[in-house]
Each structure stands twice: as structure tokens, then as C-alpha cells.
XYZ file of C-alpha atoms in Angstrom:
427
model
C 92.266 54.807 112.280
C 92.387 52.977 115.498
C 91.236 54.820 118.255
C 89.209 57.296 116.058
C 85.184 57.373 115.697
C 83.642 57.274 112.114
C 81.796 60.546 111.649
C 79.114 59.417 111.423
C 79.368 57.974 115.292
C 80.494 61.845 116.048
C 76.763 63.394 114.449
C 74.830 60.911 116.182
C 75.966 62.890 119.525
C 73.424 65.937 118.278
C 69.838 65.320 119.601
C 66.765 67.781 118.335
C 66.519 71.012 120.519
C 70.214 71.363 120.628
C 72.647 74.282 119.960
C 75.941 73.705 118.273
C 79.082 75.570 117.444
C 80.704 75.307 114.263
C 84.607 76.166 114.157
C 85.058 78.737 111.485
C 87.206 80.378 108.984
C 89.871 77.605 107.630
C 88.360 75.193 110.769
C 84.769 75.258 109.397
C 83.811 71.294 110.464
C 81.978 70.505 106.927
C 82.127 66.672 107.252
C 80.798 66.797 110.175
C 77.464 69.588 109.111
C 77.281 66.974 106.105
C 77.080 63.632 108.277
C 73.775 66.147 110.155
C 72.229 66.495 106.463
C 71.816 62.781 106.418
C 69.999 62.818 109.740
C 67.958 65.817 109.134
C 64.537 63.469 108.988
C 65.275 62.373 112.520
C 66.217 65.987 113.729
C 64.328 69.399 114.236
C 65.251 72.358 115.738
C 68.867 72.090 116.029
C 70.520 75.623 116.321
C 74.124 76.342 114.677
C 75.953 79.259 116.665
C 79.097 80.241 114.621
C 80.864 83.379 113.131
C 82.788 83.122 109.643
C 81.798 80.233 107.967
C 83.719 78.978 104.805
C 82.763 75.876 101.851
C 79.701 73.990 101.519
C 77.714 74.363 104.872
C 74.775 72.047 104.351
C 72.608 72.312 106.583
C 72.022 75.476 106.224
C 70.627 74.590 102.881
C 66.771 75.622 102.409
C 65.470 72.082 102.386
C 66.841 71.482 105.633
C 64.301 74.282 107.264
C 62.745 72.877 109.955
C 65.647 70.231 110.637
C 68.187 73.134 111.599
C 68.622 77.138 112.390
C 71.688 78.693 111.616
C 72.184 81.820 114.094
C 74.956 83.894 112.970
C 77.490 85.662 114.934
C 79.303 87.147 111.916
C 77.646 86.494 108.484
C 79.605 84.783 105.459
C 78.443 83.641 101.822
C 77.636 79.710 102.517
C 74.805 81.250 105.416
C 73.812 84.351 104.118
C 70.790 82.926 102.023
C 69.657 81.160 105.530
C 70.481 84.197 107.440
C 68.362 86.777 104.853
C 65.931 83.977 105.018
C 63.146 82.197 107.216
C 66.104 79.698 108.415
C 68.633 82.068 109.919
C 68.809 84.928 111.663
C 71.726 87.544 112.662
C 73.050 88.342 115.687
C 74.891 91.782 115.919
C 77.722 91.346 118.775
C 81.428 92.639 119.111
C 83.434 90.106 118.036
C 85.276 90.294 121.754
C 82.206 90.085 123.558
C 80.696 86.426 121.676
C 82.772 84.134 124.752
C 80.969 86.213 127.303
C 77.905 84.772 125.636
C 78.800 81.123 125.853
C 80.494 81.472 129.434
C 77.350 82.929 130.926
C 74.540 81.134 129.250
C 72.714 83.668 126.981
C 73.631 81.146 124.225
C 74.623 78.313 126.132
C 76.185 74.833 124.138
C 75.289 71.770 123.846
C 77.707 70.304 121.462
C 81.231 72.248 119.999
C 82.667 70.913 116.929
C 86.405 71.994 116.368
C 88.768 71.204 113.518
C 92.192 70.476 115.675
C 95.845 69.404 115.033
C 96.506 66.025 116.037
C 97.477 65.426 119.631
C 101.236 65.649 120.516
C 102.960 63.126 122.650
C 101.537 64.779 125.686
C 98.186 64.304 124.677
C 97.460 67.954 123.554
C 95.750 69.031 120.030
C 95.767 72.814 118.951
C 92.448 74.773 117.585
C 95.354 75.744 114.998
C 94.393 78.502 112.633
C 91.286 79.752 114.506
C 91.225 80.157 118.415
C 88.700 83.058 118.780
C 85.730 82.044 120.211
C 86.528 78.335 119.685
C 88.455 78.529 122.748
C 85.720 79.292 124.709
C 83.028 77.499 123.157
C 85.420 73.628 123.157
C 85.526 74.458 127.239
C 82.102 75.437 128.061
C 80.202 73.171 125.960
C 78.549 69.916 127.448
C 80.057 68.336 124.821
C 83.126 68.545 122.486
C 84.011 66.608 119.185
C 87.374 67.031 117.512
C 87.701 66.597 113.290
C 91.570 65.662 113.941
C 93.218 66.840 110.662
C 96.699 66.112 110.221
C 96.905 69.262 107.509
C 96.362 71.758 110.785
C 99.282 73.679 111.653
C 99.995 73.681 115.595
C 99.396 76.934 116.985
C 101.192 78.300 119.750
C 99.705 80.904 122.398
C 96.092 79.699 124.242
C 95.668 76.362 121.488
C 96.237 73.845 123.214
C 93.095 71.634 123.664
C 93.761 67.654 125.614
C 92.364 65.119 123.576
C 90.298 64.241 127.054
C 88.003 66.937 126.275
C 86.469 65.304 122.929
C 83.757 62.800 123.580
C 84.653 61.665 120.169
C 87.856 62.297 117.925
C 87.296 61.863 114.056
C 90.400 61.289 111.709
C 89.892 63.333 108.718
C 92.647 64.196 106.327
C 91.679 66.858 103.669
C 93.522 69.818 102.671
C 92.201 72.937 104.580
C 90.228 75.754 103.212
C 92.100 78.436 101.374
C 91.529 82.032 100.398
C 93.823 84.122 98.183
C 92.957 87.736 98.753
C 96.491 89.319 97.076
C 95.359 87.307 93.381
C 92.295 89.632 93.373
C 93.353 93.205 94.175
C 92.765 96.104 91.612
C 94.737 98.762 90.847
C 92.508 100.928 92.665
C 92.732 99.077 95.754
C 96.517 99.067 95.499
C 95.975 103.282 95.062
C 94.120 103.132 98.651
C 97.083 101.022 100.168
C 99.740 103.258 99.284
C 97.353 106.201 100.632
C 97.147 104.318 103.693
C 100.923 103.220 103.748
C 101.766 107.198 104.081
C 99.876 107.508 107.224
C 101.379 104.868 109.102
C 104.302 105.241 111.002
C 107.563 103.362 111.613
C 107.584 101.344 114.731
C 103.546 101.141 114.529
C 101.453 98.336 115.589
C 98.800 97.516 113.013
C 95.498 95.467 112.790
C 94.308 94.481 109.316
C 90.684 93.873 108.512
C 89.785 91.381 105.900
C 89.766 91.745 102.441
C 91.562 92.893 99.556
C 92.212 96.154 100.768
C 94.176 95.171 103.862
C 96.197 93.242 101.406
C 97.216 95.848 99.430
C 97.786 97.974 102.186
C 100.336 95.348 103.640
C 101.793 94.680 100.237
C 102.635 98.875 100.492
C 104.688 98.819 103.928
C 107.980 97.081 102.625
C 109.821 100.439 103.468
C 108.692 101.077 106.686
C 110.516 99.947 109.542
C 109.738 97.770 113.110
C 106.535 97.565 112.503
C 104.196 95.612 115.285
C 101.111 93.371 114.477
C 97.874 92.553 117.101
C 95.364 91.755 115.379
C 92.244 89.974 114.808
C 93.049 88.160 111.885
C 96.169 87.166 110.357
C 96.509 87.056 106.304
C 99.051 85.937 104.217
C 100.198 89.524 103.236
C 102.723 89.631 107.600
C 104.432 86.421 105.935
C 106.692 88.503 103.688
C 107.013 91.617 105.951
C 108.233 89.134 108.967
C 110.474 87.590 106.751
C 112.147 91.079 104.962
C 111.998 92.132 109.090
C 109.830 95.372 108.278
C 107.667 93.410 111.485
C 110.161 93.184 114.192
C 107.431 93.428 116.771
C 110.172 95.035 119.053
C 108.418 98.008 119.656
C 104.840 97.454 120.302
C 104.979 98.091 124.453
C 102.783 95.093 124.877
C 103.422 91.342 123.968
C 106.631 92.680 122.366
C 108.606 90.313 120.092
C 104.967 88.297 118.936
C 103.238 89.174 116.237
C 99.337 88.591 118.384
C 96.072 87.203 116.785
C 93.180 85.666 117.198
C 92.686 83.764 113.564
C 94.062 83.321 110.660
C 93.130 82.632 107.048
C 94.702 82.165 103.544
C 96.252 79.937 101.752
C 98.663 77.095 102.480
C 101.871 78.925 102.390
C 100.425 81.279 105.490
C 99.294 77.460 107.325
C 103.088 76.467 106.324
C 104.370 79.287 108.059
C 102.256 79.172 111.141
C 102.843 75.563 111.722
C 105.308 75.159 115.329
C 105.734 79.035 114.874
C 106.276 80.316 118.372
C 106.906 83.799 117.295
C 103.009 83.813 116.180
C 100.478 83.630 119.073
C 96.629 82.812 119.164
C 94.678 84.255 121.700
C 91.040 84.127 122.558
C 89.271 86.991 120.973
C 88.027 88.697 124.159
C 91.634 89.643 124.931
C 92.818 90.421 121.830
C 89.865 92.315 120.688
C 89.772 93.879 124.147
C 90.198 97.776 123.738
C 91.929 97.718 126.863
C 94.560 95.501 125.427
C 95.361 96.925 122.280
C 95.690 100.343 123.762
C 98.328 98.720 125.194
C 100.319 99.015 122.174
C 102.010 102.043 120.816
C 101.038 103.273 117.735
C 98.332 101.474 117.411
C 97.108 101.586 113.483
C 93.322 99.890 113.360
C 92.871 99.467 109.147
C 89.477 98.748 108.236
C 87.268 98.633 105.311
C 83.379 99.861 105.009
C 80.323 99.111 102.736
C 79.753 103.018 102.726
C 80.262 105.791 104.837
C 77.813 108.898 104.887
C 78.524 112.746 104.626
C 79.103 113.114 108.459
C 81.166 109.900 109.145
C 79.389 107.056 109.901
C 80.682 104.090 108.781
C 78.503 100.736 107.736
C 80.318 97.865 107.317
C 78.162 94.665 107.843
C 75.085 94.926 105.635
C 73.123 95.688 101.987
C 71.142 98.436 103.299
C 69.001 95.406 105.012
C 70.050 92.751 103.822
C 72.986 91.143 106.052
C 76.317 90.825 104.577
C 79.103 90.101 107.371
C 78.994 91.302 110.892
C 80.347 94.397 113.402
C 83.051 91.791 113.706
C 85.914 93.787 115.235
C 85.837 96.980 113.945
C 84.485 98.882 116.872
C 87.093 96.832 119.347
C 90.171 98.188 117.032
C 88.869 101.214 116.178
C 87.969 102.281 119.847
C 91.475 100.722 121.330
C 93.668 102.351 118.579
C 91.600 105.560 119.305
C 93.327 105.766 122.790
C 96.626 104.088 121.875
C 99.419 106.317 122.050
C 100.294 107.598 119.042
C 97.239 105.801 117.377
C 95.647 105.421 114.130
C 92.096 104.032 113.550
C 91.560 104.210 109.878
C 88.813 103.122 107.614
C 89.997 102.738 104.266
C 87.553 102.294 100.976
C 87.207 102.463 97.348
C 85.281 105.216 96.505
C 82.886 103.015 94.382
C 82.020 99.275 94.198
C 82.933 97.455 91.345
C 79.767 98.132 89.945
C 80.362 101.647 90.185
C 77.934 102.505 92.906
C 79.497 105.390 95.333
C 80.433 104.257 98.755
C 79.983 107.695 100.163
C 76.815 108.589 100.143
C 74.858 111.581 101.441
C 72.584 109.309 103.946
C 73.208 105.513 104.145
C 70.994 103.358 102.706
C 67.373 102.669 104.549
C 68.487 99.672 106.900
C 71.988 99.848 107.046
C 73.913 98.820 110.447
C 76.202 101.670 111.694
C 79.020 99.936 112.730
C 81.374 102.933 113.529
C 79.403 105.590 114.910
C 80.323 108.779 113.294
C 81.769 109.926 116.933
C 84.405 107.186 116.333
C 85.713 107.763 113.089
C 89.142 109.110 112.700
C 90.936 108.581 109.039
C 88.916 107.869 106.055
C 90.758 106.546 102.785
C 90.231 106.323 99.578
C 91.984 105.947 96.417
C 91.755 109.956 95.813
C 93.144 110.352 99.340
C 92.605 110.678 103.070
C 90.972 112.992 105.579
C 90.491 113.552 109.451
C 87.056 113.661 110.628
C 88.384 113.607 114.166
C 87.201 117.043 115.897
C 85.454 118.183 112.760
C 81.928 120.012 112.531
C 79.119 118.160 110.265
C 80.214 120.742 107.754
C 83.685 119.938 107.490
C 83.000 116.462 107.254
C 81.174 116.385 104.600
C 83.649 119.001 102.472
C 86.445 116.226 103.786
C 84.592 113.420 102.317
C 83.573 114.864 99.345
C 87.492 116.159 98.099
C 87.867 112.025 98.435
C 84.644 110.942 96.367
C 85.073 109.590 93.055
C 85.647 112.798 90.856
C 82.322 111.789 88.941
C 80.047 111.762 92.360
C 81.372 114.940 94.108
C 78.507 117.599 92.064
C 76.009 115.018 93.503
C 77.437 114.832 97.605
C 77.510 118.918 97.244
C 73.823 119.050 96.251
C 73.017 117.024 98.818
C 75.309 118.768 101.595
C 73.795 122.024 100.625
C 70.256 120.852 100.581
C 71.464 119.722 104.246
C 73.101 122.121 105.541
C 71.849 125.576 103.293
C 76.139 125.924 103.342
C 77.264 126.511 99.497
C 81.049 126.904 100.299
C 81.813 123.298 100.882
């Protein structure tokens, strides 16, 4: 299109040495980490910076070792080989704390690629479905490139980008990148969301994590009323609750009357609905994943999910044992700012097996594991044989708590271990 570069005219902007930031989640700039593939003979030691990254991903394929790094702020399926491998590496952050890195150069960029809206008559584009750290990383970087896709719903809140800022604009219309959590959960996950569903109040503000269980949690709160929503990300499962007017946002104390995120991700019908929504605003993630703001709000229900969760509370929720999985993300932001909400929640809610029926609470977590919510954090734990309060609890306690919520077929196993731990045989 007239006025647009090819993309190929956009990847010849990267020079060897550099450090780039991918757009991620529904925004992740494929063409454009394709178009680098084709140069990797000419380039070496080019560093991607991102956090959720979704489809193909190329270079971070293992025959492009050498030609680029990919250094991970939150890990997701396409990087996790590179990440676990010799071409990647992790790094474990707060989701509200990645700008800070960007604005004051411990990981400063060279070269931000963002998927955008097209520009409106004024000139402006909008990081549509993901603002988080894309905000920060389109204004600080030496250089910006837009992917203009006319599939990107404009975003109100802090979106707007001016087409001035892109060295080079590339016209690329493909549908965006969808994800469908509510077609995959089980029976036991919809168990845990009606568990969760009785704990949270009418007139509460809620932050969902990712994942099926959040979904079924949401799909669980059609009789609760003026309900609030600041959160990190934004799934498909607010669409019908807005709509039925369950959310009402009208009693949240802070940013009343907007449901508040950072990102969003699903499928088209939630990029239909956020397209020239102004009752839906994007914010960069170091305000809305600042504790300080969301103990703003009343009520303030953090749901999250874990990989496991030991006998006295602490939570891991980003890796294998070692091998890296996701990332701290914004757990510890919610879970700390709904902590001192009034009238707050923070919740972690789990099955109490994987699908492949390994237990999720454990006696000790597995050798490597990342504690992402320290065991002086947790509050509510969930599972789909019910919920407990660790809050102000002994070691002891905890572990009789946890175990009454183990699977049934675990439990003679967590009170061996508890005794052998503690030399208490009344748990």
C-alpha cells in the first residue's frame, strides 16, 4: 500500500549487537521475526527482549543459535525450547517492574516492533490488545516499527501511539492470534470455580490469571452482583458478565465505571468487543500491576493459579522444578495489592492434580522450583475439594489445611510426610 514499507525494508533496520522487543500475546510481530530468519547469515548476536510470546517465533528456532538470543521476560511455548536451552535465557521480574527496565537502561532498546491499529484521521494508531510493556518499550526505543493490521481493535486508555514514531510502517492484514481457554475446561476445573465463586463477594473487584481456571471461575459469577474488574489480563470469559451487568464496575473506589487492564487475549469475539470500547481501558502495566493501585480498589479479589504449592504455603507458579515454564508474571503485584485492599481476597486456586495425575501439593516443592508467592503471602488456597486460609496459620495448621484439600488419594502420603516433619500425628 502506498505509503507503507515492504517488510522486508522494516528487518533490514536490525544490525548485529542489537536488542529488540517483540509485542506479545495477540500482537506477537511474526512477519516481521520471519523476514530476521532470512537474514540470519548476515546477523549475530541480536537479542529479543519480550514477555508472552504466541505462533511460530522463528528465530528462536535452534538453527538460528548464534544469529539471535531470545531473553525472556515471561516464558511461553514458541521460546521455551530456546529459553531451557543454550539460545535463551530467563529473566525473573514482576511483571510491573519490566518498563522500569527499559526506561532506565538495564535492558536498554534498540529497535521495538509493535503490532498497531491503523492510524485514525489524526494520525494516531493504538497498541490495541496489548499495552503492557509495549507502551514503554515503542517510546524509549531508538527505534520503532509498526506491523499496521487493520484486524486490531482500537484500544482506548494509554494506546494511542502517532504514526511519527515508526521509522517504518508495514501493512499487514492477517487475522490475529486467538486462544480459546472456555473450549478446554474440565469438570474439575469448573468444581474449583464454583469453590472460588463462594468466596467472592458482591460488589468485588477481581483480577483473573490466565488459564482455564480463571475461566471457569468467571463462567461461575453470573449470580453475583456489581462486580469490578482491574486486571492484568482481560479474557473472553468479562464479555458475558459486562453484558448480563453482573460487572457494573460502579463500585470499585478507583477508576470506577471501567473495567482496567493491561492486555488482553482470546478469541475474535473478545477483539470484536474491545474494538472503540471506551468502557474498557489499557494501561501500562507498571500502574496497573502497581500494588499501590489496586489497593485502591475495594474488595479486591486477586485469582491465581499455581504449578504446586507445598505443605506450608508456598506457591510455585512459573517453572518444572527447573525447567522454565512461564514467569512470576503478576502474581506477586495482585496478590500483595489485594492483600491490603479493603475487604480483599488474594486467592490461589488449583487442581489438586495435573492431568497426568501428579499431586500439586506436595510436601516440599520440587528441587529447582521458583517460589513465586512466598508462603508469608498466601491467603486462600482452592481446590476442587475446597478452600482454606493459611493467613495467620502456624506451619502445622497449614499443612492439616492443605491436606483436607488434597486429592482424597494423596492425603495418607502429605500426613506421612507432615509427621516425619513436624513429629505432630494429629494433623
Amino acid at each position: 500500500m502506498e505509503g507503507y514499507s515492504s517488510i522486508e525494508e522494516a528487518a533490514a533496520l536490525v544490525q548485529s549487537g542489537q536488542r529488540i522487543f517483540g509485542h506479545g500475546s495477540a500482537c506477537t510481530p511474526n512477519i516481521f521475526y520471519s523476514a530476521l530468519a532470512k537474514r540470519a547469515r548476515e546477523l549475530e548476536n541480536v537479542e529479543l527482549v519480550s514477555i508472552t510470546q504466541q505462533g511460530p517465533v522463528e528465530i528462536a528456532n535452534p538453527e538460528y543459535a548464534g544469529s539471535f538470543h531470545i531473553r525472556s521476560l515471561f516464558t511461553s511455548e514458541p521460546v521455551r525450547k530456546a529459553v531451557n536451552g543454550e539460545n535463551g535465557d530467563y529473566v525473573p521480574i514482576f511483571l510491573s517492574g519490566i518498563p522500569h527496565l527499559f526506561r532506565n537502561g538495564i535492558l536498554p532498546l534498540d529497535v521495538a516492533v509493535v503490532t498497531v491499529s491503523p492510524p485514525d484521521e489524526h494520525g494516531y494508531c493504538t497498541l490495541g490488545t496489548s499495552i503492557d510493556c509495549a507502551q514503554t518499550a515503542v517510546h524509549t526505543a531508538k527505534t520503532a516499527i509498526a506491523i499496521v493490521n487493520p484486524n486490531m481493535p482500537r484500544t482506548y486508555g494509554d494506546s494511542a501511539v502517532h504514526k511519527s514514531r515508526f521509522a517504518k510502517m508495514v501493512w499487514h492484514d492477517a487475522p490475529l492470534i486467538t486462544l480459546d481457554y472456555g473450549a478446554k475446561v474440565t469438570d474439575v476445573e469448573r468444581k474449583i470455580g464454583q469453590n472460588v465463586a463462594e468466596i467472592i463477594d458482591d460488589k468485588a473487584t477481581l483480577q483473573m490469571g490466565i488459564g482455564t481456571i480463571p475461566d471457569a471461575v468467571l463462567k461461575s459469577l453470573s449470580n453475583h452482583k456489581g462486580l469490578g474488574i482491574h486486571t492484568e489480563m482481560l479474557s473472553d470469559g468479562v464479555i458475558d458478565l459486562i453484558e448480563k451487568g453482573v460487572v457494573t464496575n460502579a463500585h470499585k473506589g478507583f477508576n470506577n465505571y471501567k473495567t482496567v487492564t493491561s492486555f488482553s487475549f482470546g478469541t475474535k469475539k473478545l477483539y470484536d468487543f474491545l474494538h472503540n470500547n471506551p468502557i474498557v481501558s489499557f494501561y501500562n502495566v507498571e500502574l496497573v500491576n502497581s500494588p499501590a493501585m489496586i489497593l485502591r480498589n475495594k474488595r479486591m479479589h486477586a485469582i491465581n493459579s499455581a504449578v504446586e504449592v507445598d505443605l506450608t504455603g508456598q506457591v510455585c507458579a512459573d517453572s518444572i522444578g527447573t525447567y522454565q515454564f512461564s514467569g512470576i508474571g503478576g502474581q506477586m503485584d495482585f496478590m500483595t495489592g489485594a492483600a491490603y485492599s479493603e475487604g480483599g481476597k488474594p486467592i490461589i486456586a488449583i487442581s489438586s492434580r495435573t492431568n497426568k495425575g501428579i499431586p500439586r501439593i506436595v510436601p516440599v516443592l520440587n528441587p529447582g522450583a521458583g517460589v513465586v508467592t512466598t508462603r508469608g503471602h498466601v491467603h486462600y488456597v482452592v481446590t476442587e475439594y475446597g478452600t482454606v486460609n493459611l493467613f495467620g496459620k502456624g506451619l502445622k495448621e497449614r499443612a492439616k489445611a492443605l491436606i483436607s484439600i488434597a486429592h482424597p488419594d494423596d492425603r495418607e502420603a502429605l500426613t506421612k510426610a507432615a509427621y516425619e516433619r513436624f513429629k505432630v500425628s494429629n494433623l
